[in-house]
Short mmCIF file of C-alpha atoms in Angstrom, two decimals:
data_model
loop_
_atom_site.label_atom_id
_atom_site.label_comp_id
_atom_site.label_asym_id
_atom_site.label_seq_id
_atom_site.Cartn_x
_atom_site.Cartn_y
_atom_site.Cartn_z
CA ALA A 1 83.82 115.47 103.47
CA LEU A 2 87.54 115.41 102.69
CA GLN A 3 87.22 119.87 102.03
CA ASN A 4 85.60 119.73 105.52
CA LEU A 5 89.02 117.79 107.76
CA VAL A 6 91.21 119.33 105.57
CA ALA A 7 89.73 122.61 107.48
CA ILE A 8 88.67 121.34 110.98
CA LEU A 9 92.25 120.21 111.28
CA ALA A 10 93.99 124.12 110.37
CA ALA A 11 91.69 125.42 113.02
CA ALA A 12 92.99 123.57 115.11
CA GLY A 13 96.70 124.05 113.40
CA LEU A 14 97.38 120.91 112.13
CA GLY A 15 96.94 119.28 108.98
CA THR A 16 96.68 115.78 107.24
CA LYS A 17 99.23 114.58 108.75
CA ASN A 18 98.48 114.92 112.24
CA VAL A 19 96.22 111.92 111.58
CA LEU A 20 96.09 108.99 113.16
CA LYS A 21 93.13 107.36 112.11
CA ALA A 22 89.91 107.91 110.61
CA THR A 23 86.97 105.95 110.07
CA VAL A 24 84.99 106.45 107.03
CA TYR A 25 81.13 106.07 106.36
CA VAL A 26 80.09 105.63 103.22
CA ALA A 27 76.10 105.49 102.02
CA ASN A 28 77.27 103.02 99.08
CA MET A 29 80.20 100.79 99.36
CA ASP A 30 79.86 100.94 95.53
CA ASP A 31 82.03 104.19 96.49
CA PHE A 32 84.85 102.35 97.83
CA ALA A 33 86.90 103.81 94.85
CA LEU A 34 86.11 107.36 94.53
CA VAL A 35 86.61 107.55 98.50
CA ASN A 36 90.23 105.76 97.92
CA LYS A 37 90.79 108.02 95.05
CA LEU A 38 90.16 111.32 96.88
CA TYR A 39 91.48 110.34 99.83
CA SER A 40 95.24 109.48 98.31
CA GLU A 41 94.90 113.22 96.99
CA VAL A 42 94.44 114.32 100.25
CA PHE A 43 96.40 112.65 102.33
CA ALA A 44 100.28 111.45 101.71
CA PRO A 45 102.17 108.22 102.37
CA PRO A 46 102.55 107.03 104.85
CA TYR A 47 98.80 106.64 105.13
CA PRO A 48 97.07 107.11 108.48
CA ALA A 49 95.02 103.95 110.01
CA ARG A 50 91.31 103.87 108.18
CA GLU A 51 88.40 102.03 108.05
CA VAL A 52 85.73 102.35 105.73
CA VAL A 53 82.26 101.09 106.71
CA GLN A 54 78.68 101.49 104.45
CA ALA A 55 76.28 102.89 107.19
CA ALA A 56 72.31 102.25 106.16
CA ARG A 57 71.86 105.64 106.63
CA LEU A 58 73.76 109.03 107.16
CA PRO A 59 73.06 112.64 108.84
CA LYS A 60 71.25 114.69 106.25
CA ASP A 61 71.09 111.92 104.20
CA GLY A 62 74.55 112.58 103.25
CA LEU A 63 76.79 110.28 101.11
CA VAL A 64 79.78 109.61 103.03
CA GLU A 65 81.37 110.89 106.81
CA ILE A 66 84.46 110.85 107.84
CA SER A 67 85.76 110.95 111.72
CA ALA A 68 89.41 111.23 112.13
CA ILE A 69 91.37 111.39 115.43
CA ALA A 70 94.76 114.15 114.87
CA ALA A 71 97.47 114.48 117.36
CA PRO A 72 99.72 117.91 116.75
#
């Protein structure tokens, strides 16, 4: 999910530093620590605002979905 986000940002001429807020939907909140680890590998401080929400079911039975707001 994070790699897809990076690719979408790049296609718009943006990078992770342009992300203002991200909402991360996870299928299992037990993956929260892993989400934090991967998030910190993609984003640099100061991190964008973020919320993590457990979803009952994600599209295509995915494990993670990310919605982000970015600005130039």
